[in-house]
Amino acid sequence: MIKVGIIGGAGYTAGELIRLLINHPDVEIIFVHSNSNAGNKIVNVHSGLYGETDLSFTQDMPLNEIDLLFFCTAHGDTKKFLETHPIPEHIKIIDLSMDYRVAGPEHEFIYGLPELNRRAICSSKYVANPGCFATGIQLAVLPLAKHLLLNNELHVNAITGSTGAGVKPSATSHFSWRNDNVSVYKPFAHQHLHEIKQSLVQLQNSFQSEILFLPVRGNFSRGIFTTVYTKCSVSLDELVKIYEEYYSDHSFTFLVDKAPDLKQVVNTNKCLLHLQKHGDVLLITSVIDNLLKGASGQAIHNMNLLFNLQEAVGLHLKPSAF
């Protein structure tokens, strides 16, 4: 059994992570750390887990008793923790914050997008889980980068559910503001652009085009609906072959022949992609669940790879029927 600990257990991504881990056949949760909820039952915060766990949040962190440590912390807090706490040599780490997503000589984290770095993840020790927007956008265009076809501006529009803003209420996430409303934020300057560019350059060293990204707040709870368009002279039939070949041995990303709806992926670890050509313009639609494929589901996928398990174990999740 893989023995795991979780730092930062009270947020949305942690709740989904706990839900997946307690139902994973090869995992035992040793502790779920939370300063603000220490001593409280986990079900008092993640009420959807009633009847599934008797665990409580704790301030204790028995690191010597675990094989894997998940960080579901605010951005910046993982780095602070690792700088102030000695980590036993045998422990592997999966960080769901953005602290180590961009490669650098100061850390040894591998960027944890399995559809890009599966082999490197399997042999690594520390994994930086990708951002939710970054996941949906990268999966839409990685096959193009592999074939050196990203030679024009990428125009990206992605609308995300309110859970993407985290569990702490804010002026733009509470129901009366978010419901019946749509708004743009951080246009052309979203923090996920750095990791996206890094991945595209990894596959296509010549990539220098602009990524014109408009993130949008949606009036729904979960999911990300992304559209990307760019000029591309390759025929649609050939592009379909390129995408099907790229994702043929990956368990969760699928090219579909009809434009997908967001509900097809909510509560799953899937990404559905659809291609259309309009003259020399290629339109790619990509849909994911931000809390699963964009966060905790992908973290479980990375865990399975780190411990040489079949990559889909614990992730056979099904969308709602309506």
PDB file of C-alpha atoms in Angstrom:
ATOM      1  CA  MET A   1       0.000   0.000   0.000  1.00  0.00           C
ATOM      2  CA  ILE A   2       1.119   3.545  -0.768  1.00  0.00           C
ATOM      3  CA  LYS A   3       0.967   5.559   2.443  1.00  0.00           C
ATOM      4  CA  VAL A   4       0.174   9.211   1.812  1.00  0.00           C
ATOM      5  CA  GLY A   5      -0.086  12.505   3.649  1.00  0.00           C
ATOM      6  CA  ILE A   6      -1.819  15.695   2.540  1.00  0.00           C
ATOM      7  CA  ILE A   7      -0.789  19.237   3.458  1.00  0.00           C
ATOM      8  CA  GLY A   8      -3.618  21.759   3.130  1.00  0.00           C
ATOM      9  CA  GLY A   9      -6.677  19.533   3.363  1.00  0.00           C
ATOM     10  CA  ALA A  10      -9.633  21.931   3.517  1.00  0.00           C
ATOM     11  CA  GLY A  11      -9.940  23.266  -0.048  1.00  0.00           C
ATOM     12  CA  TYR A  12     -11.860  22.031  -3.076  1.00  0.00           C
ATOM     13  CA  THR A  13      -8.924  20.234  -4.678  1.00  0.00           C
ATOM     14  CA  ALA A  14      -8.032  18.564  -1.377  1.00  0.00           C
ATOM     15  CA  GLY A  15     -11.630  17.386  -0.974  1.00  0.00           C
ATOM     16  CA  GLU A  16     -11.553  15.784  -4.416  1.00  0.00           C
ATOM     17  CA  LEU A  17      -8.118  14.326  -3.716  1.00  0.00           C
ATOM     18  CA  ILE A  18      -9.315  12.738  -0.456  1.00  0.00           C
ATOM     19  CA  ARG A  19     -12.402  11.353  -2.229  1.00  0.00           C
ATOM     20  CA  LEU A  20     -10.215   9.684  -4.853  1.00  0.00           C
ATOM     21  CA  LEU A  21      -7.611   8.413  -2.393  1.00  0.00           C
ATOM     22  CA  ILE A  22     -10.030   6.744   0.027  1.00  0.00           C
ATOM     23  CA  ASN A  23     -11.442   4.786  -2.899  1.00  0.00           C
ATOM     24  CA  HIS A  24      -8.059   3.926  -4.419  1.00  0.00           C
ATOM     25  CA  PRO A  25      -7.246   0.224  -3.957  1.00  0.00           C
ATOM     26  CA  ASP A  26      -3.526   0.804  -3.415  1.00  0.00           C
ATOM     27  CA  VAL A  27      -3.547   3.767  -1.015  1.00  0.00           C
ATOM     28  CA  GLU A  28      -3.814   4.405   2.723  1.00  0.00           C
ATOM     29  CA  ILE A  29      -4.164   7.998   3.958  1.00  0.00           C
ATOM     30  CA  ILE A  30      -1.979   8.462   7.036  1.00  0.00           C
ATOM     31  CA  PHE A  31      -2.779  12.117   7.740  1.00  0.00           C
ATOM     32  CA  VAL A  32      -4.586  15.151   6.334  1.00  0.00           C
ATOM     33  CA  HIS A  33      -3.020  18.319   7.696  1.00  0.00           C
ATOM     34  CA  SER A  34      -4.945  21.542   8.262  1.00  0.00           C
ATOM     35  CA  ASN A  35      -4.066  24.278  10.746  1.00  0.00           C
ATOM     36  CA  SER A  36      -7.524  25.844  10.616  1.00  0.00           C
ATOM     37  CA  ASN A  37      -9.453  22.567  11.004  1.00  0.00           C
ATOM     38  CA  ALA A  38      -7.193  20.460  13.228  1.00  0.00           C
ATOM     39  CA  GLY A  39      -9.328  18.100  15.337  1.00  0.00           C
ATOM     40  CA  ASN A  40     -12.402  18.422  13.132  1.00  0.00           C
ATOM     41  CA  LYS A  41     -13.774  15.472  11.236  1.00  0.00           C
ATOM     42  CA  ILE A  42     -13.036  15.653   7.518  1.00  0.00           C
ATOM     43  CA  VAL A  43     -16.734  15.159   6.758  1.00  0.00           C
ATOM     44  CA  ASN A  44     -17.512  18.385   8.645  1.00  0.00           C
ATOM     45  CA  VAL A  45     -15.697  20.229   5.850  1.00  0.00           C
ATOM     46  CA  HIS A  46     -16.057  17.845   2.898  1.00  0.00           C
ATOM     47  CA  SER A  47     -19.613  16.784   3.618  1.00  0.00           C
ATOM     48  CA  GLY A  48     -19.906  14.717   0.433  1.00  0.00           C
ATOM     49  CA  LEU A  49     -17.644  12.148   2.116  1.00  0.00           C
ATOM     50  CA  TYR A  50     -20.171  11.159   4.818  1.00  0.00           C
ATOM     51  CA  GLY A  51     -20.117   7.387   5.200  1.00  0.00           C
ATOM     52  CA  GLU A  52     -16.776   7.060   3.385  1.00  0.00           C
ATOM     53  CA  THR A  53     -14.211   8.130   5.993  1.00  0.00           C
ATOM     54  CA  ASP A  54     -13.781   8.636   9.729  1.00  0.00           C
ATOM     55  CA  LEU A  55     -10.547  10.576   9.358  1.00  0.00           C
ATOM     56  CA  SER A  56     -10.004  13.889  11.122  1.00  0.00           C
ATOM     57  CA  PHE A  57      -7.796  16.814  10.196  1.00  0.00           C
ATOM     58  CA  THR A  58      -4.597  17.066  12.196  1.00  0.00           C
ATOM     59  CA  GLN A  59      -1.676  19.373  12.851  1.00  0.00           C
ATOM     60  CA  ASP A  60       0.621  16.369  13.181  1.00  0.00           C
ATOM     61  CA  MET A  61       2.760  15.447  10.182  1.00  0.00           C
ATOM     62  CA  PRO A  62       4.370  12.029  10.746  1.00  0.00           C
ATOM     63  CA  LEU A  63       6.485  12.241   7.604  1.00  0.00           C
ATOM     64  CA  ASN A  64       8.489   9.120   8.434  1.00  0.00           C
ATOM     65  CA  GLU A  65       5.308   7.053   8.117  1.00  0.00           C
ATOM     66  CA  ILE A  66       4.438   8.012   4.530  1.00  0.00           C
ATOM     67  CA  ASP A  67       5.690   7.284   1.019  1.00  0.00           C
ATOM     68  CA  LEU A  68       4.092  10.250  -0.740  1.00  0.00           C
ATOM     69  CA  LEU A  69       3.234  13.806   0.278  1.00  0.00           C
ATOM     70  CA  PHE A  70       0.599  15.861  -1.545  1.00  0.00           C
ATOM     71  CA  PHE A  71       0.574  19.652  -1.265  1.00  0.00           C
ATOM     72  CA  CYS A  72      -2.850  21.270  -1.777  1.00  0.00           C
ATOM     73  CA  THR A  73      -1.525  24.583  -0.534  1.00  0.00           C
ATOM     74  CA  ALA A  74      -1.873  28.190  -1.615  1.00  0.00           C
ATOM     75  CA  HIS A  75       0.655  29.379  -4.161  1.00  0.00           C
ATOM     76  CA  GLY A  76       3.953  30.091  -2.429  1.00  0.00           C
ATOM     77  CA  ASP A  77       3.273  27.908   0.603  1.00  0.00           C
ATOM     78  CA  THR A  78       4.790  24.677  -0.737  1.00  0.00           C
ATOM     79  CA  LYS A  79       8.097  26.408  -1.335  1.00  0.00           C
ATOM     80  CA  LYS A  80       8.020  27.911   2.163  1.00  0.00           C
ATOM     81  CA  PHE A  81       7.231  24.501   3.686  1.00  0.00           C
ATOM     82  CA  LEU A  82      10.048  22.705   1.879  1.00  0.00           C
ATOM     83  CA  GLU A  83      12.514  25.434   2.852  1.00  0.00           C
ATOM     84  CA  THR A  84      11.626  25.100   6.550  1.00  0.00           C
ATOM     85  CA  HIS A  85      10.878  21.377   7.009  1.00  0.00           C
ATOM     86  CA  PRO A  86      13.341  18.516   6.437  1.00  0.00           C
ATOM     87  CA  ILE A  87      11.767  15.903   4.158  1.00  0.00           C
ATOM     88  CA  PRO A  88      12.858  12.261   4.614  1.00  0.00           C
ATOM     89  CA  GLU A  89      14.856  11.039   1.643  1.00  0.00           C
ATOM     90  CA  HIS A  90      12.413   8.284   0.695  1.00  0.00           C
ATOM     91  CA  ILE A  91       9.350  10.544   0.319  1.00  0.00           C
ATOM     92  CA  LYS A  92       7.976  11.458  -3.087  1.00  0.00           C
ATOM     93  CA  ILE A  93       6.077  14.730  -3.556  1.00  0.00           C
ATOM     94  CA  ILE A  94       3.225  15.906  -5.762  1.00  0.00           C
ATOM     95  CA  ASP A  95       2.652  19.656  -5.530  1.00  0.00           C
ATOM     96  CA  LEU A  96      -0.701  21.040  -6.728  1.00  0.00           C
ATOM     97  CA  SER A  97       0.388  24.659  -6.312  1.00  0.00           C
ATOM     98  CA  MET A  98       2.236  26.624  -9.001  1.00  0.00           C
ATOM     99  CA  ASP A  99       5.490  26.913  -7.050  1.00  0.00           C
ATOM    100  CA  TYR A 100       7.562  24.489  -9.138  1.00  0.00           C
ATOM    101  CA  ARG A 101       5.797  24.267 -12.504  1.00  0.00           C
ATOM    102  CA  VAL A 102       8.398  26.297 -14.363  1.00  0.00           C
ATOM    103  CA  ALA A 103      11.696  24.435 -14.645  1.00  0.00           C
ATOM    104  CA  GLY A 104      14.807  25.915 -13.091  1.00  0.00           C
ATOM    105  CA  PRO A 105      18.178  24.932 -11.631  1.00  0.00           C
ATOM    106  CA  GLU A 106      16.927  25.639  -8.110  1.00  0.00           C
ATOM    107  CA  HIS A 107      14.583  22.617  -7.968  1.00  0.00           C
ATOM    108  CA  GLU A 108      14.176  19.022  -9.191  1.00  0.00           C
ATOM    109  CA  PHE A 109      10.431  18.965  -9.895  1.00  0.00           C
ATOM    110  CA  ILE A 110       9.203  17.412 -13.149  1.00  0.00           C
ATOM    111  CA  TYR A 111       6.259  19.115 -14.840  1.00  0.00           C
ATOM    112  CA  GLY A 112       3.442  16.635 -14.304  1.00  0.00           C
ATOM    113  CA  LEU A 113       1.449  16.645 -17.543  1.00  0.00           C
ATOM    114  CA  PRO A 114       1.403  12.908 -18.368  1.00  0.00           C
ATOM    115  CA  GLU A 115       0.524  13.493 -22.028  1.00  0.00           C
ATOM    116  CA  LEU A 116       3.812  15.398 -22.326  1.00  0.00           C
ATOM    117  CA  ASN A 117       6.182  13.967 -19.709  1.00  0.00           C
ATOM    118  CA  ARG A 118       4.906  10.496 -18.815  1.00  0.00           C
ATOM    119  CA  ARG A 119       8.285   8.783 -19.099  1.00  0.00           C
ATOM    120  CA  ALA A 120      10.040  11.456 -17.035  1.00  0.00           C
ATOM    121  CA  ILE A 121       7.300  11.346 -14.374  1.00  0.00           C
ATOM    122  CA  CYS A 122       7.681   7.568 -14.015  1.00  0.00           C
ATOM    123  CA  SER A 123      11.342   7.948 -13.067  1.00  0.00           C
ATOM    124  CA  SER A 124      11.030  11.119 -10.999  1.00  0.00           C
ATOM    125  CA  LYS A 125      10.680  11.853  -7.301  1.00  0.00           C
ATOM    126  CA  TYR A 126       9.060  15.290  -7.233  1.00  0.00           C
ATOM    127  CA  VAL A 127       6.159  16.280  -9.525  1.00  0.00           C
ATOM    128  CA  ALA A 128       4.646  19.721 -10.106  1.00  0.00           C
ATOM    129  CA  ASN A 129       0.991  19.222 -11.021  1.00  0.00           C
ATOM    130  CA  PRO A 130      -0.110  21.484 -13.931  1.00  0.00           C
ATOM    131  CA  GLY A 131      -2.583  24.326 -13.632  1.00  0.00           C
ATOM    132  CA  CYS A 132      -6.189  23.761 -14.687  1.00  0.00           C
ATOM    133  CA  PHE A 133      -6.294  26.293 -17.542  1.00  0.00           C
ATOM    134  CA  ALA A 134      -2.835  25.151 -18.616  1.00  0.00           C
ATOM    135  CA  THR A 135      -3.980  21.530 -18.832  1.00  0.00           C
ATOM    136  CA  GLY A 136      -6.944  22.201 -21.099  1.00  0.00           C
ATOM    137  CA  ILE A 137      -4.987  24.568 -23.354  1.00  0.00           C
ATOM    138  CA  GLN A 138      -1.893  22.397 -23.688  1.00  0.00           C
ATOM    139  CA  LEU A 139      -3.856  19.265 -24.524  1.00  0.00           C
ATOM    140  CA  ALA A 140      -5.539  21.252 -27.296  1.00  0.00           C
ATOM    141  CA  VAL A 141      -2.249  22.090 -29.043  1.00  0.00           C
ATOM    142  CA  LEU A 142       0.502  19.642 -28.027  1.00  0.00           C
ATOM    143  CA  PRO A 143       0.106  17.520 -31.195  1.00  0.00           C
ATOM    144  CA  LEU A 144       0.581  20.658 -33.304  1.00  0.00           C
ATOM    145  CA  ALA A 145       3.772  21.523 -31.442  1.00  0.00           C
ATOM    146  CA  LYS A 146       5.130  18.001 -31.886  1.00  0.00           C
ATOM    147  CA  HIS A 147       4.719  18.370 -35.661  1.00  0.00           C
ATOM    148  CA  LEU A 148       6.177  21.930 -35.671  1.00  0.00           C
ATOM    149  CA  LEU A 149       2.855  23.420 -36.770  1.00  0.00           C
ATOM    150  CA  LEU A 150       2.587  26.266 -34.226  1.00  0.00           C
ATOM    151  CA  ASN A 151       3.865  29.094 -36.376  1.00  0.00           C
ATOM    152  CA  ASN A 152       1.109  31.676 -35.911  1.00  0.00           C
ATOM    153  CA  GLU A 153      -0.642  33.415 -33.027  1.00  0.00           C
ATOM    154  CA  LEU A 154      -2.721  31.217 -30.729  1.00  0.00           C
ATOM    155  CA  HIS A 155      -6.046  32.788 -29.806  1.00  0.00           C
ATOM    156  CA  VAL A 156      -7.454  31.218 -26.644  1.00  0.00           C
ATOM    157  CA  ASN A 157     -10.751  31.731 -24.828  1.00  0.00           C
ATOM    158  CA  ALA A 158     -11.379  29.584 -21.749  1.00  0.00           C
ATOM    159  CA  ILE A 159     -14.325  29.827 -19.369  1.00  0.00           C
ATOM    160  CA  THR A 160     -13.991  28.275 -15.911  1.00  0.00           C
ATOM    161  CA  GLY A 161     -16.340  27.364 -13.108  1.00  0.00           C
ATOM    162  CA  SER A 162     -16.370  29.095  -9.730  1.00  0.00           C
ATOM    163  CA  THR A 163     -14.478  26.270  -7.973  1.00  0.00           C
ATOM    164  CA  GLY A 164     -11.415  27.422  -9.895  1.00  0.00           C
ATOM    165  CA  ALA A 165     -11.287  30.430  -7.567  1.00  0.00           C
ATOM    166  CA  GLY A 166     -10.885  28.238  -4.487  1.00  0.00           C
ATOM    167  CA  VAL A 167     -13.013  27.566  -1.443  1.00  0.00           C
ATOM    168  CA  LYS A 168     -12.500  30.934   0.274  1.00  0.00           C
ATOM    169  CA  PRO A 169     -15.354  33.315  -0.672  1.00  0.00           C
ATOM    170  CA  SER A 170     -14.423  36.425  -2.598  1.00  0.00           C
ATOM    171  CA  ALA A 171     -16.145  39.328  -4.296  1.00  0.00           C
ATOM    172  CA  THR A 172     -16.141  37.478  -7.626  1.00  0.00           C
ATOM    173  CA  SER A 173     -16.960  33.961  -6.423  1.00  0.00           C
ATOM    174  CA  HIS A 174     -20.007  34.240  -4.166  1.00  0.00           C
ATOM    175  CA  PHE A 175     -23.310  33.054  -5.640  1.00  0.00           C
ATOM    176  CA  SER A 176     -25.156  36.342  -6.001  1.00  0.00           C
ATOM    177  CA  TRP A 177     -22.311  37.799  -8.091  1.00  0.00           C
ATOM    178  CA  ARG A 178     -21.310  34.715 -10.060  1.00  0.00           C
ATOM    179  CA  ASN A 179     -24.805  33.478 -10.936  1.00  0.00           C
ATOM    180  CA  ASP A 180     -26.242  34.827 -14.224  1.00  0.00           C
ATOM    181  CA  ASN A 181     -22.920  36.551 -14.863  1.00  0.00           C
ATOM    182  CA  VAL A 182     -19.792  36.284 -17.052  1.00  0.00           C
ATOM    183  CA  SER A 183     -16.601  38.339 -16.771  1.00  0.00           C
ATOM    184  CA  VAL A 184     -13.035  38.433 -18.091  1.00  0.00           C
ATOM    185  CA  TYR A 185     -10.033  38.550 -15.764  1.00  0.00           C
ATOM    186  CA  LYS A 186      -6.254  38.764 -16.225  1.00  0.00           C
ATOM    187  CA  PRO A 187      -6.558  39.160 -20.025  1.00  0.00           C
ATOM    188  CA  PHE A 188      -3.324  38.245 -21.863  1.00  0.00           C
ATOM    189  CA  ALA A 189      -1.461  38.022 -18.545  1.00  0.00           C
ATOM    190  CA  HIS A 190      -2.659  34.883 -16.743  1.00  0.00           C
ATOM    191  CA  GLN A 191      -0.013  33.107 -14.666  1.00  0.00           C
ATOM    192  CA  HIS A 192      -0.542  29.779 -16.450  1.00  0.00           C
ATOM    193  CA  LEU A 193       0.955  31.210 -19.647  1.00  0.00           C
ATOM    194  CA  HIS A 194       4.478  30.546 -18.364  1.00  0.00           C
ATOM    195  CA  GLU A 195       4.014  26.800 -18.039  1.00  0.00           C
ATOM    196  CA  ILE A 196       2.111  26.601 -21.344  1.00  0.00           C
ATOM    197  CA  LYS A 197       4.932  28.309 -23.251  1.00  0.00           C
ATOM    198  CA  GLN A 198       7.482  26.087 -21.525  1.00  0.00           C
ATOM    199  CA  SER A 199       5.713  22.930 -22.729  1.00  0.00           C
ATOM    200  CA  LEU A 200       5.244  24.147 -26.299  1.00  0.00           C
ATOM    201  CA  VAL A 201       8.917  25.095 -26.587  1.00  0.00           C
ATOM    202  CA  GLN A 202       9.814  21.654 -25.205  1.00  0.00           C
ATOM    203  CA  LEU A 203       8.128  20.061 -28.229  1.00  0.00           C
ATOM    204  CA  GLN A 204       8.747  22.812 -30.782  1.00  0.00           C
ATOM    205  CA  ASN A 205      11.967  24.617 -30.025  1.00  0.00           C
ATOM    206  CA  SER A 206      11.178  27.241 -32.675  1.00  0.00           C
ATOM    207  CA  PHE A 207       7.883  28.274 -31.026  1.00  0.00           C
ATOM    208  CA  GLN A 208       7.866  32.061 -30.592  1.00  0.00           C
ATOM    209  CA  SER A 209       4.260  32.954 -31.396  1.00  0.00           C
ATOM    210  CA  GLU A 210       2.061  34.927 -29.060  1.00  0.00           C
ATOM    211  CA  ILE A 211      -0.582  33.192 -26.961  1.00  0.00           C
ATOM    212  CA  LEU A 212      -3.489  35.623 -26.708  1.00  0.00           C
ATOM    213  CA  PHE A 213      -5.387  34.175 -23.743  1.00  0.00           C
ATOM    214  CA  LEU A 214      -8.694  35.493 -22.415  1.00  0.00           C
ATOM    215  CA  PRO A 215      -9.683  33.717 -19.165  1.00  0.00           C
ATOM    216  CA  VAL A 216     -13.400  34.025 -18.371  1.00  0.00           C
ATOM    217  CA  ARG A 217     -15.326  33.470 -15.132  1.00  0.00           C
ATOM    218  CA  GLY A 218     -18.388  31.313 -15.825  1.00  0.00           C
ATOM    219  CA  ASN A 219     -21.672  31.033 -13.936  1.00  0.00           C
ATOM    220  CA  PHE A 220     -21.281  27.300 -13.201  1.00  0.00           C
ATOM    221  CA  SER A 221     -19.441  25.375 -10.490  1.00  0.00           C
ATOM    222  CA  ARG A 222     -16.886  23.198 -12.219  1.00  0.00           C
ATOM    223  CA  GLY A 223     -15.304  22.564 -15.570  1.00  0.00           C
ATOM    224  CA  ILE A 224     -13.292  24.496 -18.162  1.00  0.00           C
ATOM    225  CA  PHE A 225     -14.509  25.028 -21.725  1.00  0.00           C
ATOM    226  CA  THR A 226     -11.629  26.113 -23.966  1.00  0.00           C
ATOM    227  CA  THR A 227     -11.515  27.161 -27.603  1.00  0.00           C
ATOM    228  CA  VAL A 228      -8.247  27.759 -29.429  1.00  0.00           C
ATOM    229  CA  TYR A 229      -7.869  28.956 -32.986  1.00  0.00           C
ATOM    230  CA  THR A 230      -4.825  29.508 -35.152  1.00  0.00           C
ATOM    231  CA  LYS A 231      -3.873  29.532 -38.824  1.00  0.00           C
ATOM    232  CA  CYS A 232      -2.867  26.116 -40.128  1.00  0.00           C
ATOM    233  CA  SER A 233      -2.628  25.012 -43.753  1.00  0.00           C
ATOM    234  CA  VAL A 234      -2.717  21.260 -43.011  1.00  0.00           C
ATOM    235  CA  SER A 235      -5.935  19.491 -44.032  1.00  0.00           C
ATOM    236  CA  LEU A 236      -8.471  18.451 -41.419  1.00  0.00           C
ATOM    237  CA  ASP A 237      -8.082  14.768 -42.296  1.00  0.00           C
ATOM    238  CA  GLU A 238      -4.338  14.951 -41.726  1.00  0.00           C
ATOM    239  CA  LEU A 239      -4.779  16.874 -38.470  1.00  0.00           C
ATOM    240  CA  VAL A 240      -7.195  14.231 -37.192  1.00  0.00           C
ATOM    241  CA  LYS A 241      -4.540  11.578 -37.862  1.00  0.00           C
ATOM    242  CA  ILE A 242      -1.918  13.664 -36.054  1.00  0.00           C
ATOM    243  CA  TYR A 243      -4.119  14.057 -32.957  1.00  0.00           C
ATOM    244  CA  GLU A 244      -5.276  10.446 -32.890  1.00  0.00           C
ATOM    245  CA  GLU A 245      -1.687   9.233 -33.156  1.00  0.00           C
ATOM    246  CA  TYR A 246      -0.452  11.577 -30.424  1.00  0.00           C
ATOM    247  CA  TYR A 247      -3.113  10.497 -27.913  1.00  0.00           C
ATOM    248  CA  SER A 248      -3.441   6.852 -28.978  1.00  0.00           C
ATOM    249  CA  ASP A 249      -1.617   5.477 -25.933  1.00  0.00           C
ATOM    250  CA  HIS A 250      -2.969   7.944 -23.369  1.00  0.00           C
ATOM    251  CA  SER A 251      -5.812   6.926 -21.097  1.00  0.00           C
ATOM    252  CA  PHE A 252      -7.780  10.134 -20.625  1.00  0.00           C
ATOM    253  CA  THR A 253      -7.562  12.383 -23.701  1.00  0.00           C
ATOM    254  CA  PHE A 254      -9.829  11.672 -26.650  1.00  0.00           C
ATOM    255  CA  LEU A 255     -10.503  13.212 -30.047  1.00  0.00           C
ATOM    256  CA  VAL A 256     -14.269  13.248 -30.690  1.00  0.00           C
ATOM    257  CA  ASP A 257     -16.152  13.784 -33.944  1.00  0.00           C
ATOM    258  CA  LYS A 258     -18.775  16.154 -32.527  1.00  0.00           C
ATOM    259  CA  ALA A 259     -18.207  19.406 -30.664  1.00  0.00           C
ATOM    260  CA  PRO A 260     -18.206  18.392 -26.989  1.00  0.00           C
ATOM    261  CA  ASP A 261     -20.315  19.762 -24.155  1.00  0.00           C
ATOM    262  CA  LEU A 262     -18.810  20.574 -20.770  1.00  0.00           C
ATOM    263  CA  LYS A 263     -21.118  18.116 -18.992  1.00  0.00           C
ATOM    264  CA  GLN A 264     -19.478  15.230 -20.824  1.00  0.00           C
ATOM    265  CA  VAL A 265     -16.346  15.582 -18.686  1.00  0.00           C
ATOM    266  CA  VAL A 266     -17.547  16.986 -15.343  1.00  0.00           C
ATOM    267  CA  ASN A 267     -16.721  14.499 -12.545  1.00  0.00           C
ATOM    268  CA  THR A 268     -14.246  12.653 -14.801  1.00  0.00           C
ATOM    269  CA  ASN A 269     -10.520  12.745 -15.487  1.00  0.00           C
ATOM    270  CA  LYS A 270     -11.120  13.046 -19.241  1.00  0.00           C
ATOM    271  CA  CYS A 271     -10.224  15.697 -21.777  1.00  0.00           C
ATOM    272  CA  LEU A 272     -12.327  15.734 -24.941  1.00  0.00           C
ATOM    273  CA  LEU A 273     -10.959  17.475 -28.028  1.00  0.00           C
ATOM    274  CA  HIS A 274     -12.662  18.445 -31.274  1.00  0.00           C
ATOM    275  CA  LEU A 275     -11.164  19.896 -34.466  1.00  0.00           C
ATOM    276  CA  GLN A 276     -12.784  22.089 -37.119  1.00  0.00           C
ATOM    277  CA  LYS A 277     -11.302  23.871 -40.147  1.00  0.00           C
ATOM    278  CA  HIS A 278     -12.648  27.179 -41.496  1.00  0.00           C
ATOM    279  CA  GLY A 279     -10.525  27.924 -44.542  1.00  0.00           C
ATOM    280  CA  ASP A 280      -6.963  28.087 -43.232  1.00  0.00           C
ATOM    281  CA  VAL A 281      -8.068  28.578 -39.620  1.00  0.00           C
ATOM    282  CA  LEU A 282      -8.058  25.599 -37.248  1.00  0.00           C
ATOM    283  CA  LEU A 283     -10.481  25.676 -34.311  1.00  0.00           C
ATOM    284  CA  ILE A 284      -9.820  23.319 -31.404  1.00  0.00           C
ATOM    285  CA  THR A 285     -12.319  22.774 -28.595  1.00  0.00           C
ATOM    286  CA  SER A 286     -11.074  21.280 -25.323  1.00  0.00           C
ATOM    287  CA  VAL A 287     -13.180  20.435 -22.254  1.00  0.00           C
ATOM    288  CA  ILE A 288     -12.016  19.227 -18.829  1.00  0.00           C
ATOM    289  CA  ASP A 289     -13.149  19.157 -15.207  1.00  0.00           C
ATOM    290  CA  ASN A 290     -10.967  21.769 -13.473  1.00  0.00           C
ATOM    291  CA  LEU A 291     -10.947  19.896 -10.147  1.00  0.00           C
ATOM    292  CA  LEU A 292     -10.117  16.494 -11.634  1.00  0.00           C
ATOM    293  CA  LYS A 293      -8.238  16.497 -14.940  1.00  0.00           C
ATOM    294  CA  GLY A 294      -7.169  20.041 -14.053  1.00  0.00           C
ATOM    295  CA  ALA A 295      -6.046  19.216 -10.502  1.00  0.00           C
ATOM    296  CA  SER A 296      -6.713  16.215  -8.223  1.00  0.00           C
ATOM    297  CA  GLY A 297      -7.472  13.582 -10.860  1.00  0.00           C
ATOM    298  CA  GLN A 298      -4.248  14.468 -12.628  1.00  0.00           C
ATOM    299  CA  ALA A 299      -2.429  14.254  -9.289  1.00  0.00           C
ATOM    300  CA  ILE A 300      -3.710  10.678  -8.838  1.00  0.00           C
ATOM    301  CA  HIS A 301      -2.635   9.910 -12.409  1.00  0.00           C
ATOM    302  CA  ASN A 302       0.847  11.170 -11.524  1.00  0.00           C
ATOM    303  CA  MET A 303       0.858   9.129  -8.321  1.00  0.00           C
ATOM    304  CA  ASN A 304       0.054   5.983 -10.298  1.00  0.00           C
ATOM    305  CA  LEU A 305       2.962   6.707 -12.626  1.00  0.00           C
ATOM    306  CA  LEU A 306       5.365   7.446  -9.762  1.00  0.00           C
ATOM    307  CA  PHE A 307       4.600   4.079  -8.142  1.00  0.00           C
ATOM    308  CA  ASN A 308       4.490   2.016 -11.330  1.00  0.00           C
ATOM    309  CA  LEU A 309       0.753   1.339 -11.168  1.00  0.00           C
ATOM    310  CA  GLN A 310      -1.592   1.083 -14.136  1.00  0.00           C
ATOM    311  CA  GLU A 311      -2.183   4.773 -14.851  1.00  0.00           C
ATOM    312  CA  ALA A 312      -5.997   4.697 -14.723  1.00  0.00           C
ATOM    313  CA  VAL A 313      -6.323   2.925 -11.346  1.00  0.00           C
ATOM    314  CA  GLY A 314      -8.747   4.814  -9.111  1.00  0.00           C
ATOM    315  CA  LEU A 315      -9.843   7.123 -11.923  1.00  0.00           C
ATOM    316  CA  HIS A 316     -12.705   5.287 -13.591  1.00  0.00           C
ATOM    317  CA  LEU A 317     -15.119   8.139 -12.934  1.00  0.00           C
ATOM    318  CA  LYS A 318     -18.358   8.740 -14.815  1.00  0.00           C
ATOM    319  CA  PRO A 319     -20.105  12.018 -15.720  1.00  0.00           C
ATOM    320  CA  SER A 320     -23.664  12.796 -14.729  1.00  0.00           C
ATOM    321  CA  ALA A 321     -26.345  11.335 -17.011  1.00  0.00           C
ATOM    322  CA  PHE A 322     -27.920  14.802 -17.392  1.00  0.00           C
TER     323      PHE A 322
END
